[in-house]
Amino acid sequence: MQNGSRKEQITHAAAKLFKEKGFGAASMRDIAGSMGIEAASLYSHIKSKDEILEIICFSMADRLLKSIDEVNDIYFNAAEKLQLAIKNHVRIITGDLNASSVFLREWRHLTKAKLRKFVDMRNRYEAGFMQILVNGENENVFEATDKKFAVLTILSAVNWITEWYDPKGKMNPDEISNHLTEFIMNGLRVKSPA
Amino acid sequence: MQNGSRKEQITHAAAKLFKEKGFGAASMRDIAGSMGIEAASLYSHIKSKDEILEIICFSMADRLLKSIDEVNDIYFNAAEKLQLAIKNHVRIITGDLNASSVFLREWRHLTKAKLRKFVDMRNRYEAGFMQILVNGENENVFEATDKKFAVLTILSAVNWITEWYDPKGKMNPDEISNHLTEFIMNGLRVKSPA
DNA sequence: TAATTTGCCTAACATACGTTAGGTAATTTC
DNA sequence: GAAATTACCTAACGTATGTTAGGCAAATTA
């Protein structure tokens, strides 16, 4: 899919509506309307409504998986890896808020075969994150009695950003990831009692 | 709405389907079918499909708001309050997983007026949680440079439980909330370097 | 026992949906 | 300049949807 192509424009317009109304409630007529054309015209560029959802979901999944693999290939200590993994994740997600929201919320509406593939990719992503925690334990930097639990908790915090992030707000993506990394590593508790 | 009433049964059946398929994709015929009756028969007990969603969302919202108000009325220190608030939240959410999932995911489909009311309630809940962090800072137990950020991060972690919690799994709700509270207070970092 | 209410039914309505068929004008390719 | 392609159009299809109208038998109430 080449840059700026009509197909990409449709995907963008659809992502915006899927985010606002949900996949089920946003119709092909809505999508076409937002582009100033008729619904039937969309079918010159895309195969089906389902295909649009697939493109959005897997485009995000691909980017995130690529990122975690890169992080785990670098010769860093666990704390640095965690910091970088979170930074990448936040950058990817804030880079396209509409697509990210659809990716996080609407993936359930993927057709059966694609859904299986999607869940598989998500599991691989979680496993990549988990590897960092395992490294951290070996290096005696982290402790996590239940690593699956810890990963899910971390990812939930990272993903929730789509719900409140405002590109015009006071925090930029890297500030957010720094803040988040600090919170995940040290929590709320004051370290040196006053 | 009295206990075990037909209306309550409908709400339960609907919650299950709204969770599985989403509000938009689960039809009145689906809901009726899961109860072994016809779609039209539902209208002897409920006003509309929208009403079912409202009942589910506001029932959860009411319970959570009541809980946070109670916590903030108790003469506890901030750490104890946080612990209790999280414990209550986890109990409420794990107590009805179907309704909780709908409450967390499908509230966007509420009609305009109800949506406004819902968001207002959610803001009040967040404010109640934030109050605990403010107390904690005054008591020198917590530090949180950006309290809004901290609250959203905490709540995202707590709410994510609906995505993986299994009543037959190895952790019960109170174990989960203990685990979570520990994580939120102290993070991942090993405190005493080995 | 008569009157009322409850809980469901069948049938139908109007509307909205994803998608296909077939066409037409403008643009690109040879 | 002819041929092919692109990007859109109108019209229509079959199906699914939320909901209403009107009825009927069983249970409840008086």
XYZ file of C-alpha atoms (C1' of nucleotides) in Angstrom:
448
model
C 0.000 0.000 0.000
C 1.816 3.087 -1.235
C 1.944 6.343 0.634
C -1.044 8.629 0.350
C -2.939 6.212 -1.856
C -6.713 6.325 -2.004
C -6.819 3.066 -0.075
C -4.765 4.644 2.678
C -7.054 7.669 2.752
C -10.040 5.369 3.158
C -8.300 3.547 5.970
C -7.597 6.821 7.722
C -11.138 8.093 7.347
C -12.474 4.763 8.555
C -10.175 4.679 11.579
C -11.517 8.046 12.678
C -15.117 6.830 12.470
C -14.422 3.404 13.937
C -12.910 5.183 16.899
C -15.779 7.637 17.303
C -18.709 5.283 16.743
C -17.223 1.813 16.924
C -16.733 -0.598 14.041
C -20.318 -1.821 14.106
C -21.951 1.582 14.279
C -19.867 3.282 11.604
C -21.317 2.392 8.215
C -19.726 2.306 4.807
C -22.033 5.192 3.942
C -20.582 7.136 6.879
C -17.032 6.495 5.749
C -17.773 7.413 2.160
C -19.715 10.476 3.297
C -16.766 11.743 5.308
C -14.722 11.605 2.088
C -17.397 13.216 -0.055
C -18.098 10.137 -2.179
C -20.711 7.368 -2.358
C -20.453 4.111 -0.402
C -20.291 1.986 -3.539
C -17.223 3.899 -4.690
C -15.209 2.563 -1.775
C -15.304 -0.862 -3.395
C -13.045 0.281 -6.210
C -10.302 0.417 -3.587
C -11.126 -2.025 -0.858
C -12.597 -5.509 -0.745
C -14.910 -5.168 2.224
C -15.540 -3.368 5.481
C -13.800 -6.210 7.258
C -10.685 -5.623 5.190
C -10.447 -2.045 6.445
C -10.520 -3.240 10.041
C -7.849 -5.826 9.262
C -5.552 -3.255 7.697
C -5.837 -0.990 10.724
C -5.371 -3.703 13.329
C -2.493 -5.523 11.670
C -0.667 -2.363 10.718
C -0.460 -1.454 14.406
C 0.323 -5.012 15.466
C 3.155 -5.212 12.956
C 4.723 -1.994 14.174
C 4.570 -3.016 17.826
C 5.949 -6.498 17.232
C 8.816 -5.121 15.180
C 9.584 -2.701 17.989
C 9.723 -5.270 20.798
C 11.894 -7.584 18.701
C 14.347 -4.762 18.086
C 14.482 -3.929 21.776
C 15.158 -7.522 22.750
C 17.973 -7.752 20.199
C 19.865 -4.831 21.701
C 22.632 -5.391 24.222
C 21.060 -3.367 27.030
C 20.364 -4.140 30.641
C 16.778 -4.882 31.626
C 16.005 -1.420 32.987
C 17.180 0.203 29.764
C 15.234 -2.301 27.704
C 12.053 -1.648 29.646
C 12.519 2.077 29.256
C 13.031 1.722 25.508
C 10.170 -0.725 25.015
C 7.794 1.666 26.745
C 9.122 4.643 24.826
C 8.617 2.876 21.496
C 5.171 1.708 22.466
C 4.069 5.182 23.472
C 5.515 6.687 20.307
C 3.764 4.173 18.082
C 0.453 4.601 19.835
C 0.469 8.379 20.042
C 1.655 8.501 16.420
C -1.785 7.477 15.183
C -4.418 7.807 17.871
C -7.346 6.810 15.705
C -5.730 3.632 14.454
C -4.488 2.849 17.950
C -7.925 3.143 19.480
C -9.358 0.840 16.844
C -6.467 -1.560 17.313
C -7.078 -1.656 21.061
C -10.869 -1.660 21.127
C -12.279 -3.017 17.896
C -10.049 -6.025 17.183
C -12.780 -8.259 18.587
C -14.761 -7.688 15.405
C -12.121 -9.261 13.176
C -13.344 -12.326 11.338
C -12.546 -15.650 12.929
C -9.337 -16.512 11.080
C -7.903 -13.008 11.362
C -8.904 -12.851 14.992
C -6.859 -15.937 15.732
C -3.865 -14.462 13.947
C -4.300 -11.207 15.829
C -4.454 -12.831 19.259
C -1.392 -14.836 18.357
C 0.530 -11.671 17.531
C -0.602 -10.044 20.735
C 0.611 -13.037 22.702
C 3.976 -12.774 21.006
C 4.164 -9.120 21.929
C 3.370 -9.886 25.549
C 5.983 -12.629 25.534
C 8.546 -10.124 24.244
C 7.723 -7.790 27.099
C 7.833 -10.633 29.560
C 11.346 -11.499 28.415
C 12.494 -8.111 29.668
C 11.118 -8.845 33.125
C 12.813 -12.241 33.122
C 16.123 -10.584 32.249
C 15.516 -8.049 34.982
C 15.031 -10.740 37.568
C 18.226 -12.499 36.521
C 20.074 -9.204 36.714
C 18.535 -8.560 40.132
C 17.018 -5.276 38.998
C 13.344 -6.253 39.041
C 11.261 -8.493 41.148
C 7.964 -9.809 39.888
C 6.454 -12.822 41.537
C 3.928 -13.165 38.742
C 5.425 -11.945 35.523
C 2.318 -12.493 33.395
C 0.402 -10.338 35.834
C 3.087 -7.657 35.777
C 3.189 -7.517 31.987
C -0.567 -7.186 31.666
C -0.603 -4.453 34.263
C 2.167 -2.542 32.538
C 0.548 -2.850 29.132
C -2.820 -1.762 30.430
C -1.243 1.425 31.736
C 0.575 2.040 28.473
C -2.482 1.380 26.332
C -4.777 3.535 28.398
C -2.917 6.528 27.040
C -5.163 6.506 23.968
C -8.053 7.386 26.235
C -6.675 10.666 27.468
C -3.656 11.687 25.380
C -4.003 15.034 23.704
C -1.348 15.996 21.118
C -1.904 19.620 22.119
C -1.619 18.802 25.835
C 1.266 19.625 28.111
C 3.071 16.268 27.933
C 4.711 15.040 24.749
C 5.001 11.290 24.062
C 8.546 10.952 25.411
C 7.658 12.795 28.588
C 4.734 10.461 29.035
C 6.872 7.369 28.612
C 9.472 8.689 31.071
C 6.766 9.384 33.584
C 5.271 5.968 33.048
C 8.575 4.132 33.271
C 9.343 5.866 36.550
C 5.923 4.882 37.889
C 6.258 1.263 36.779
C 9.692 0.925 38.302
C 9.115 2.697 41.610
C 5.397 3.049 42.199
C 3.804 5.711 44.362
C 5.612 5.197 47.622
C 7.981 7.887 48.807
C 11.433 6.314 48.885
C 13.171 8.328 51.602
C 10.853 8.989 54.538
C 10.993 12.690 55.435
C -35.822 -3.812 40.132
C -36.445 -6.729 42.470
C -34.134 -9.674 42.794
C -34.372 -12.367 40.151
C -37.058 -10.509 38.206
C -37.530 -11.198 34.522
C -36.085 -7.773 33.787
C -32.980 -8.684 35.716
C -32.675 -11.944 33.836
C -32.876 -10.072 30.560
C -30.195 -7.675 31.732
C -27.943 -10.574 32.652
C -28.467 -12.367 29.366
C -27.863 -9.129 27.486
C -24.674 -8.364 29.399
C -23.245 -11.705 28.382
C -23.957 -11.055 24.713
C -22.920 -7.395 24.806
C -19.616 -8.563 26.201
C -19.136 -11.312 23.628
C -20.277 -9.499 20.492
C -20.433 -5.858 21.489
C -23.571 -3.780 22.011
C -24.012 -3.066 18.325
C -23.521 -6.616 17.114
C -25.742 -8.336 19.671
C -29.338 -8.097 18.512
C -32.565 -8.213 20.440
C -33.230 -11.494 18.648
C -29.929 -12.837 19.983
C -30.790 -11.836 23.529
C -34.289 -13.295 23.310
C -32.923 -16.437 21.670
C -30.475 -16.995 24.517
C -33.485 -16.984 26.859
C -35.608 -19.213 24.673
C -38.200 -16.569 23.824
C -39.019 -14.235 20.937
C -37.532 -10.767 20.542
C -40.885 -9.032 20.788
C -41.481 -10.636 24.175
C -38.614 -8.673 25.662
C -40.675 -5.527 25.307
C -43.090 -6.679 28.001
C -40.249 -6.068 30.451
C -37.942 -3.458 28.998
C -38.469 -0.241 27.098
C -35.711 -0.526 24.535
C -32.312 -1.974 23.783
C -30.784 1.298 24.950
C -32.463 0.893 28.310
C -30.701 -2.432 28.866
C -27.333 -0.820 28.262
C -28.223 1.987 30.645
C -29.199 -0.401 33.409
C -25.924 -2.297 33.066
C -23.680 0.766 32.914
C -25.308 2.746 35.706
C -25.651 -0.229 38.001
C -21.875 -0.642 37.907
C -21.244 3.092 38.131
C -23.499 3.382 41.184
C -21.724 0.581 42.996
C -18.275 2.014 42.329
C -19.208 5.547 43.322
C -20.787 4.339 46.542
C -17.623 2.417 47.300
C -15.184 5.294 46.816
C -17.365 7.609 48.902
C -17.382 5.113 51.732
C -13.613 4.755 51.586
C -13.081 8.485 51.713
C -15.372 8.783 54.732
C -13.339 6.347 56.793
C -10.683 7.577 59.202
C -7.798 5.714 57.600
C -4.393 6.843 56.422
C -3.826 7.203 52.690
C -2.082 3.863 52.214
C -4.926 2.028 53.914
C -7.473 3.978 51.896
C -5.750 3.143 48.648
C -5.597 -0.504 49.599
C -9.290 -0.550 50.453
C -10.364 1.400 47.387
C -8.545 -1.052 45.149
C -9.906 -4.033 47.027
C -13.481 -2.778 46.671
C -12.997 -1.975 43.025
C -11.617 -5.424 42.262
C -14.409 -7.100 44.197
C -17.100 -5.144 42.390
C -15.605 -5.793 38.999
C -14.882 -9.475 39.466
C -18.320 -9.897 41.030
C -20.005 -9.507 37.647
C -17.548 -9.851 34.801
C -20.086 -9.542 32.012
C -21.601 -6.356 33.339
C -18.148 -4.971 34.107
C -16.902 -5.551 30.585
C -19.942 -3.813 29.173
C -19.556 -0.990 31.666
C -15.921 -0.514 30.655
C -16.195 -1.022 26.901
C -19.697 -0.278 25.687
C -20.610 2.896 27.578
C -19.781 4.885 24.467
C -23.033 3.657 22.936
C -25.186 5.283 25.584
C -27.550 7.904 24.195
C -26.355 11.475 24.400
C -28.006 12.534 27.662
C -27.128 9.312 29.480
C -23.614 9.484 28.130
C -23.116 12.892 29.683
C -24.409 11.639 33.002
C -22.153 8.604 32.777
C -19.007 10.602 32.054
C -19.884 12.895 34.918
C -20.100 9.949 37.295
C -16.820 8.592 36.035
C -15.175 11.943 36.677
C -16.515 11.932 40.207
C -15.088 8.474 40.739
C -11.692 9.568 39.477
C -11.835 12.599 41.726
C -12.540 10.337 44.698
C -9.492 8.279 43.877
C -7.429 11.400 43.370
C -8.374 12.573 46.853
C -6.563 9.562 48.266
C -3.392 10.524 46.455
C -3.698 14.087 47.704
C -4.035 12.802 51.271
C -1.050 10.571 50.698
C 1.087 13.459 49.616
C 0.112 15.492 52.672
C 0.914 12.523 54.873
C 4.224 12.090 53.064
C 3.419 8.519 52.072
C 2.973 9.004 48.350
C 4.568 11.186 45.772
C 2.850 11.880 42.502
C 3.963 14.837 40.455
C 0.923 14.504 38.224
C -1.966 13.094 40.207
C -4.397 12.938 37.296
C -1.870 10.884 35.404
C -1.321 8.605 38.391
C -5.030 7.998 38.920
C -5.637 7.126 35.289
C -2.693 4.765 35.308
C -3.886 3.046 38.457
C -7.437 2.703 37.195
C -6.312 1.341 33.853
C -4.445 -1.419 35.662
C -7.414 -2.189 37.882
C -9.893 -2.227 35.024
C -7.752 -4.403 32.809
C -8.527 -7.252 35.166
C -11.773 -7.916 33.274
C -9.663 -8.896 30.280
C -7.869 -11.779 31.927
C -9.538 -12.613 35.237
C -10.778 -16.179 35.502
C -12.942 -17.077 38.517
C -11.498 -20.583 38.305
C -7.926 -19.274 38.073
C -5.309 -19.400 40.781
C -5.785 -15.876 42.180
C -8.954 -14.861 43.979
C -10.133 -11.224 43.884
C -8.526 -10.234 47.180
C -5.211 -11.776 46.198
C -5.369 -9.821 42.975
C -6.009 -6.547 44.752
C -3.175 -7.174 47.216
C -0.833 -7.916 44.360
C -1.979 -4.835 42.526
C -1.708 -2.546 45.527
C 1.831 -3.748 46.157
C 2.708 -3.081 42.524
C 1.152 0.373 42.520
C 2.914 1.386 45.712
C 6.357 -0.035 45.003
C 6.666 -0.821 41.322
C 9.026 -3.393 39.851
C 12.344 -2.255 41.203
C 14.124 -4.409 43.750
C 14.468 -2.286 46.878
C 17.583 -3.728 48.472
C 20.315 -4.317 45.879
C 21.716 -7.837 46.377
C -66.086 -17.910 39.778
C -65.427 -13.603 37.426
C -62.048 -10.063 36.386
C -57.520 -8.768 35.770
C -52.865 -9.189 34.972
C -48.785 -11.528 33.275
C -45.848 -13.436 29.883
C -45.502 -14.860 25.915
C -46.828 -15.390 20.861
C -47.206 -14.262 15.417
C -47.036 -10.860 11.996
C -45.542 -6.944 10.286
C -43.485 -2.133 9.810
C -39.944 0.941 8.368
C -35.356 1.589 8.135
C -30.458 0.670 7.684
C -26.929 -2.185 6.227
C -22.942 -4.381 3.164
C -22.397 -5.276 -1.281
C -22.923 -5.975 -6.522
C -23.985 -4.658 -11.367
C -23.443 -1.835 -14.879
C -22.348 2.627 -16.708
C -19.758 7.095 -17.720
C -16.469 10.668 -17.905
C -11.732 11.838 -17.187
C -7.064 10.443 -17.166
C -3.137 7.653 -18.480
C -0.684 4.574 -21.499
C 0.853 2.957 -25.922
C -5.289 9.520 -31.357
C -6.903 4.852 -29.989
C -7.094 1.808 -26.109
C -7.063 0.916 -21.537
C -7.490 2.179 -16.928
C -9.066 4.850 -13.042
C -12.319 6.795 -10.014
C -16.395 7.708 -9.433
C -21.669 7.399 -10.187
C -26.911 5.551 -9.793
C -29.810 1.802 -8.809
C -30.823 -2.057 -6.647
C -30.399 -6.635 -4.101
C -31.151 -9.329 -0.025
C -30.879 -9.372 4.628
C -30.961 -7.830 9.421
C -32.467 -4.629 12.678
C -35.409 -2.302 16.650
C -39.862 -1.922 17.561
C -45.175 -1.950 17.537
C -49.916 -4.023 17.221
C -52.946 -7.208 18.521
C -54.067 -11.657 20.416
C -54.292 -15.701 23.521
C -53.693 -18.874 27.359
C -52.215 -19.395 32.056
C -51.759 -17.499 36.562
C -53.240 -14.314 39.992
C -56.469 -11.552 42.430
C -61.093 -10.200 44.152
